[in-house]
Amino acid sequence: MSEPRFLADVMLGSLARWLRILGYDTVYDNRIADPEIVRRALGENRLVLSRDRRLCRRRALADRHLLIESQRLDGQLLQVLQFLEAPLPMRL
């Protein structure tokens, strides 16, 4: 399995920053709209990270998204690491 590549939406700037710190290829641009997020995710083979349920329901993203449930950074990071089945840090 290849390393995951992420595209975080406008609501997840801090999560994107921490995923980069942990070495994950993560794109974040707080100026792009939903159609551009979909286009880039498909074109660049990225998994969309979003708290926007409507964005995640788009048919084109059926298997290319992770709906982030928590509003808190620690919960968001924990959710992504659990999804990846990655080792969890001792402390977030």
PDB file of N, CA, C and O in Angstrom, residues 46-84:
ATOM      1  N   ARG A  46      -5.770  11.978  -4.107  1.00  0.00           N
ATOM      2  CA  ARG A  46      -5.727  12.356  -2.696  1.00  0.00           C
ATOM      3  C   ARG A  46      -7.033  11.994  -1.995  1.00  0.00           C
ATOM      4  O   ARG A  46      -8.085  11.954  -2.613  1.00  0.00           O
ATOM      5  N   LEU A  47      -6.932  11.771  -0.715  1.00  0.00           N
ATOM      6  CA  LEU A  47      -8.080  11.527   0.143  1.00  0.00           C
ATOM      7  C   LEU A  47      -8.481  12.867   0.759  1.00  0.00           C
ATOM      8  O   LEU A  47      -7.637  13.547   1.361  1.00  0.00           O
ATOM      9  N   VAL A  48      -9.736  13.249   0.605  1.00  0.00           N
ATOM     10  CA  VAL A  48     -10.217  14.516   1.152  1.00  0.00           C
ATOM     11  C   VAL A  48     -10.519  14.351   2.636  1.00  0.00           C
ATOM     12  O   VAL A  48     -11.218  13.422   3.040  1.00  0.00           O
ATOM     13  N   LEU A  49      -9.993  15.263   3.425  1.00  0.00           N
ATOM     14  CA  LEU A  49     -10.293  15.342   4.853  1.00  0.00           C
ATOM     15  C   LEU A  49     -11.204  16.544   5.029  1.00  0.00           C
ATOM     16  O   LEU A  49     -10.840  17.660   4.646  1.00  0.00           O
ATOM     17  N   SER A  50     -12.387  16.333   5.584  1.00  0.00           N
ATOM     18  CA  SER A  50     -13.339  17.428   5.700  1.00  0.00           C
ATOM     19  C   SER A  50     -14.279  17.207   6.873  1.00  0.00           C
ATOM     20  O   SER A  50     -14.546  16.079   7.264  1.00  0.00           O
ATOM     21  N   ARG A  51     -14.796  18.315   7.405  1.00  0.00           N
ATOM     22  CA  ARG A  51     -15.864  18.252   8.407  1.00  0.00           C
ATOM     23  C   ARG A  51     -17.203  18.540   7.747  1.00  0.00           C
ATOM     24  O   ARG A  51     -18.240  18.514   8.387  1.00  0.00           O
ATOM     25  N   ASP A  52     -17.190  18.807   6.451  1.00  0.00           N
ATOM     26  CA  ASP A  52     -18.377  19.181   5.680  1.00  0.00           C
ATOM     27  C   ASP A  52     -19.078  17.926   5.153  1.00  0.00           C
ATOM     28  O   ASP A  52     -18.633  17.304   4.194  1.00  0.00           O
ATOM     29  N   ARG A  53     -20.175  17.573   5.772  1.00  0.00           N
ATOM     30  CA  ARG A  53     -20.915  16.366   5.375  1.00  0.00           C
ATOM     31  C   ARG A  53     -21.394  16.447   3.928  1.00  0.00           C
ATOM     32  O   ARG A  53     -21.384  15.457   3.210  1.00  0.00           O
ATOM     33  N   ARG A  54     -21.819  17.616   3.505  1.00  0.00           N
ATOM     34  CA  ARG A  54     -22.310  17.769   2.133  1.00  0.00           C
ATOM     35  C   ARG A  54     -21.199  17.508   1.115  1.00  0.00           C
ATOM     36  O   ARG A  54     -21.420  16.841   0.111  1.00  0.00           O
ATOM     37  N   LEU A  55     -20.012  17.998   1.387  1.00  0.00           N
ATOM     38  CA  LEU A  55     -18.872  17.737   0.501  1.00  0.00           C
ATOM     39  C   LEU A  55     -18.583  16.235   0.452  1.00  0.00           C
ATOM     40  O   LEU A  55     -18.377  15.664  -0.618  1.00  0.00           O
ATOM     41  N   CYS A  56     -18.601  15.584   1.576  1.00  0.00           N
ATOM     42  CA  CYS A  56     -18.280  14.157   1.634  1.00  0.00           C
ATOM     43  C   CYS A  56     -19.348  13.286   0.976  1.00  0.00           C
ATOM     44  O   CYS A  56     -19.062  12.146   0.604  1.00  0.00           O
ATOM     45  N   ARG A  57     -20.544  13.807   0.821  1.00  0.00           N
ATOM     46  CA  ARG A  57     -21.604  13.036   0.158  1.00  0.00           C
ATOM     47  C   ARG A  57     -21.520  13.089  -1.361  1.00  0.00           C
ATOM     48  O   ARG A  57     -22.271  12.404  -2.039  1.00  0.00           O
ATOM     49  N   ARG A  58     -20.629  13.883  -1.913  1.00  0.00           N
ATOM     50  CA  ARG A  58     -20.511  13.960  -3.375  1.00  0.00           C
ATOM     51  C   ARG A  58     -20.123  12.600  -3.932  1.00  0.00           C
ATOM     52  O   ARG A  58     -19.203  11.952  -3.444  1.00  0.00           O
ATOM     53  N   ARG A  59     -20.818  12.199  -4.951  1.00  0.00           N
ATOM     54  CA  ARG A  59     -20.622  10.880  -5.552  1.00  0.00           C
ATOM     55  C   ARG A  59     -19.166  10.662  -5.975  1.00  0.00           C
ATOM     56  O   ARG A  59     -18.627   9.575  -5.797  1.00  0.00           O
ATOM     57  N   ALA A  60     -18.537  11.673  -6.534  1.00  0.00           N
ATOM     58  CA  ALA A  60     -17.162  11.535  -7.005  1.00  0.00           C
ATOM     59  C   ALA A  60     -16.190  11.205  -5.866  1.00  0.00           C
ATOM     60  O   ALA A  60     -15.135  10.626  -6.093  1.00  0.00           O
ATOM     61  N   LEU A  61     -16.558  11.566  -4.639  1.00  0.00           N
ATOM     62  CA  LEU A  61     -15.686  11.317  -3.484  1.00  0.00           C
ATOM     63  C   LEU A  61     -16.121  10.104  -2.678  1.00  0.00           C
ATOM     64  O   LEU A  61     -15.680   9.926  -1.542  1.00  0.00           O
ATOM     65  N   ALA A  62     -16.944   9.258  -3.254  1.00  0.00           N
ATOM     66  CA  ALA A  62     -17.522   8.123  -2.525  1.00  0.00           C
ATOM     67  C   ALA A  62     -16.499   7.346  -1.716  1.00  0.00           C
ATOM     68  O   ALA A  62     -16.740   7.011  -0.563  1.00  0.00           O
ATOM     69  N   ASP A  63     -15.350   7.062  -2.282  1.00  0.00           N
ATOM     70  CA  ASP A  63     -14.323   6.304  -1.563  1.00  0.00           C
ATOM     71  C   ASP A  63     -13.040   7.113  -1.404  1.00  0.00           C
ATOM     72  O   ASP A  63     -11.982   6.562  -1.166  1.00  0.00           O
ATOM     73  N   ARG A  64     -13.161   8.430  -1.481  1.00  0.00           N
ATOM     74  CA  ARG A  64     -11.987   9.289  -1.434  1.00  0.00           C
ATOM     75  C   ARG A  64     -12.126  10.390  -0.377  1.00  0.00           C
ATOM     76  O   ARG A  64     -11.664  11.505  -0.561  1.00  0.00           O
ATOM     77  N   HIS A  65     -12.766  10.071   0.715  1.00  0.00           N
ATOM     78  CA  HIS A  65     -12.914  11.084   1.763  1.00  0.00           C
ATOM     79  C   HIS A  65     -12.885  10.437   3.145  1.00  0.00           C
ATOM     80  O   HIS A  65     -13.129   9.239   3.291  1.00  0.00           O
ATOM     81  N   LEU A  66     -12.586  11.272   4.117  1.00  0.00           N
ATOM     82  CA  LEU A  66     -12.719  10.892   5.515  1.00  0.00           C
ATOM     83  C   LEU A  66     -13.417  12.058   6.207  1.00  0.00           C
ATOM     84  O   LEU A  66     -12.870  13.174   6.257  1.00  0.00           O
ATOM     85  N   LEU A  67     -14.629  11.823   6.665  1.00  0.00           N
ATOM     86  CA  LEU A  67     -15.384  12.848   7.381  1.00  0.00           C
ATOM     87  C   LEU A  67     -14.817  12.955   8.785  1.00  0.00           C
ATOM     88  O   LEU A  67     -14.883  12.004   9.571  1.00  0.00           O
ATOM     89  N   ILE A  68     -14.262  14.095   9.100  1.00  0.00           N
ATOM     90  CA  ILE A  68     -13.650  14.321  10.410  1.00  0.00           C
ATOM     91  C   ILE A  68     -14.742  14.748  11.385  1.00  0.00           C
ATOM     92  O   ILE A  68     -15.447  15.732  11.163  1.00  0.00           O
ATOM     93  N   GLU A  69     -14.883  14.001  12.452  1.00  0.00           N
ATOM     94  CA  GLU A  69     -15.988  14.205  13.393  1.00  0.00           C
ATOM     95  C   GLU A  69     -15.697  15.256  14.466  1.00  0.00           C
ATOM     96  O   GLU A  69     -16.577  16.006  14.852  1.00  0.00           O
ATOM     97  N   SER A  70     -14.487  15.307  14.947  1.00  0.00           N
ATOM     98  CA  SER A  70     -14.163  16.168  16.080  1.00  0.00           C
ATOM     99  C   SER A  70     -13.925  17.617  15.659  1.00  0.00           C
ATOM    100  O   SER A  70     -13.426  17.888  14.574  1.00  0.00           O
ATOM    101  N   GLN A  71     -14.247  18.525  16.549  1.00  0.00           N
ATOM    102  CA  GLN A  71     -13.922  19.935  16.348  1.00  0.00           C
ATOM    103  C   GLN A  71     -12.542  20.247  16.916  1.00  0.00           C
ATOM    104  O   GLN A  71     -11.969  21.285  16.611  1.00  0.00           O
ATOM    105  N   ARG A  72     -12.032  19.355  17.734  1.00  0.00           N
ATOM    106  CA  ARG A  72     -10.739  19.573  18.403  1.00  0.00           C
ATOM    107  C   ARG A  72      -9.611  18.902  17.624  1.00  0.00           C
ATOM    108  O   ARG A  72      -9.766  17.793  17.118  1.00  0.00           O
ATOM    109  N   LEU A  73      -8.477  19.563  17.570  1.00  0.00           N
ATOM    110  CA  LEU A  73      -7.335  19.060  16.824  1.00  0.00           C
ATOM    111  C   LEU A  73      -6.888  17.681  17.298  1.00  0.00           C
ATOM    112  O   LEU A  73      -6.627  16.792  16.480  1.00  0.00           O
ATOM    113  N   ASP A  74      -6.826  17.465  18.608  1.00  0.00           N
ATOM    114  CA  ASP A  74      -6.355  16.166  19.095  1.00  0.00           C
ATOM    115  C   ASP A  74      -7.276  15.037  18.633  1.00  0.00           C
ATOM    116  O   ASP A  74      -6.818  13.973  18.212  1.00  0.00           O
ATOM    117  N   GLY A  75      -8.586  15.264  18.666  1.00  0.00           N
ATOM    118  CA  GLY A  75      -9.533  14.259  18.195  1.00  0.00           C
ATOM    119  C   GLY A  75      -9.439  14.038  16.695  1.00  0.00           C
ATOM    120  O   GLY A  75      -9.572  12.914  16.205  1.00  0.00           O
ATOM    121  N   GLN A  76      -9.202  15.105  15.947  1.00  0.00           N
ATOM    122  CA  GLN A  76      -9.063  15.008  14.490  1.00  0.00           C
ATOM    123  C   GLN A  76      -7.835  14.179  14.122  1.00  0.00           C
ATOM    124  O   GLN A  76      -7.902  13.269  13.295  1.00  0.00           O
ATOM    125  N   LEU A  77      -6.723  14.488  14.770  1.00  0.00           N
ATOM    126  CA  LEU A  77      -5.474  13.777  14.497  1.00  0.00           C
ATOM    127  C   LEU A  77      -5.608  12.306  14.888  1.00  0.00           C
ATOM    128  O   LEU A  77      -5.189  11.414  14.148  1.00  0.00           O
ATOM    129  N   LEU A  78      -6.215  12.054  16.010  1.00  0.00           N
ATOM    130  CA  LEU A  78      -6.438  10.686  16.458  1.00  0.00           C
ATOM    131  C   LEU A  78      -7.291   9.922  15.444  1.00  0.00           C
ATOM    132  O   LEU A  78      -6.985   8.773  15.100  1.00  0.00           O
ATOM    133  N   GLN A  79      -8.346  10.537  14.929  1.00  0.00           N
ATOM    134  CA  GLN A  79      -9.208   9.882  13.946  1.00  0.00           C
ATOM    135  C   GLN A  79      -8.437   9.515  12.686  1.00  0.00           C
ATOM    136  O   GLN A  79      -8.560   8.409  12.164  1.00  0.00           O
ATOM    137  N   VAL A  80      -7.608  10.429  12.185  1.00  0.00           N
ATOM    138  CA  VAL A  80      -6.831  10.149  10.967  1.00  0.00           C
ATOM    139  C   VAL A  80      -5.830   9.031  11.226  1.00  0.00           C
ATOM    140  O   VAL A  80      -5.708   8.101  10.423  1.00  0.00           O
ATOM    141  N   LEU A  81      -5.118   9.088  12.343  1.00  0.00           N
ATOM    142  CA  LEU A  81      -4.122   8.054  12.640  1.00  0.00           C
ATOM    143  C   LEU A  81      -4.781   6.690  12.834  1.00  0.00           C
ATOM    144  O   LEU A  81      -4.245   5.668  12.396  1.00  0.00           O
ATOM    145  N   GLN A  82      -5.943   6.658  13.448  1.00  0.00           N
ATOM    146  CA  GLN A  82      -6.665   5.386  13.591  1.00  0.00           C
ATOM    147  C   GLN A  82      -7.130   4.871  12.232  1.00  0.00           C
ATOM    148  O   GLN A  82      -7.043   3.675  11.954  1.00  0.00           O
ATOM    149  N   PHE A  83      -7.593   5.753  11.377  1.00  0.00           N
ATOM    150  CA  PHE A  83      -8.011   5.378  10.033  1.00  0.00           C
ATOM    151  C   PHE A  83      -6.838   4.753   9.263  1.00  0.00           C
ATOM    152  O   PHE A  83      -7.001   3.771   8.552  1.00  0.00           O
ATOM    153  N   LEU A  84      -5.655   5.316   9.451  1.00  0.00           N
ATOM    154  CA  LEU A  84      -4.457   4.822   8.767  1.00  0.00           C
ATOM    155  C   LEU A  84      -3.870   3.594   9.443  1.00  0.00           C
ATOM    156  O   LEU A  84      -2.949   2.980   8.911  1.00  0.00           O
TER     157      LEU A  84
END
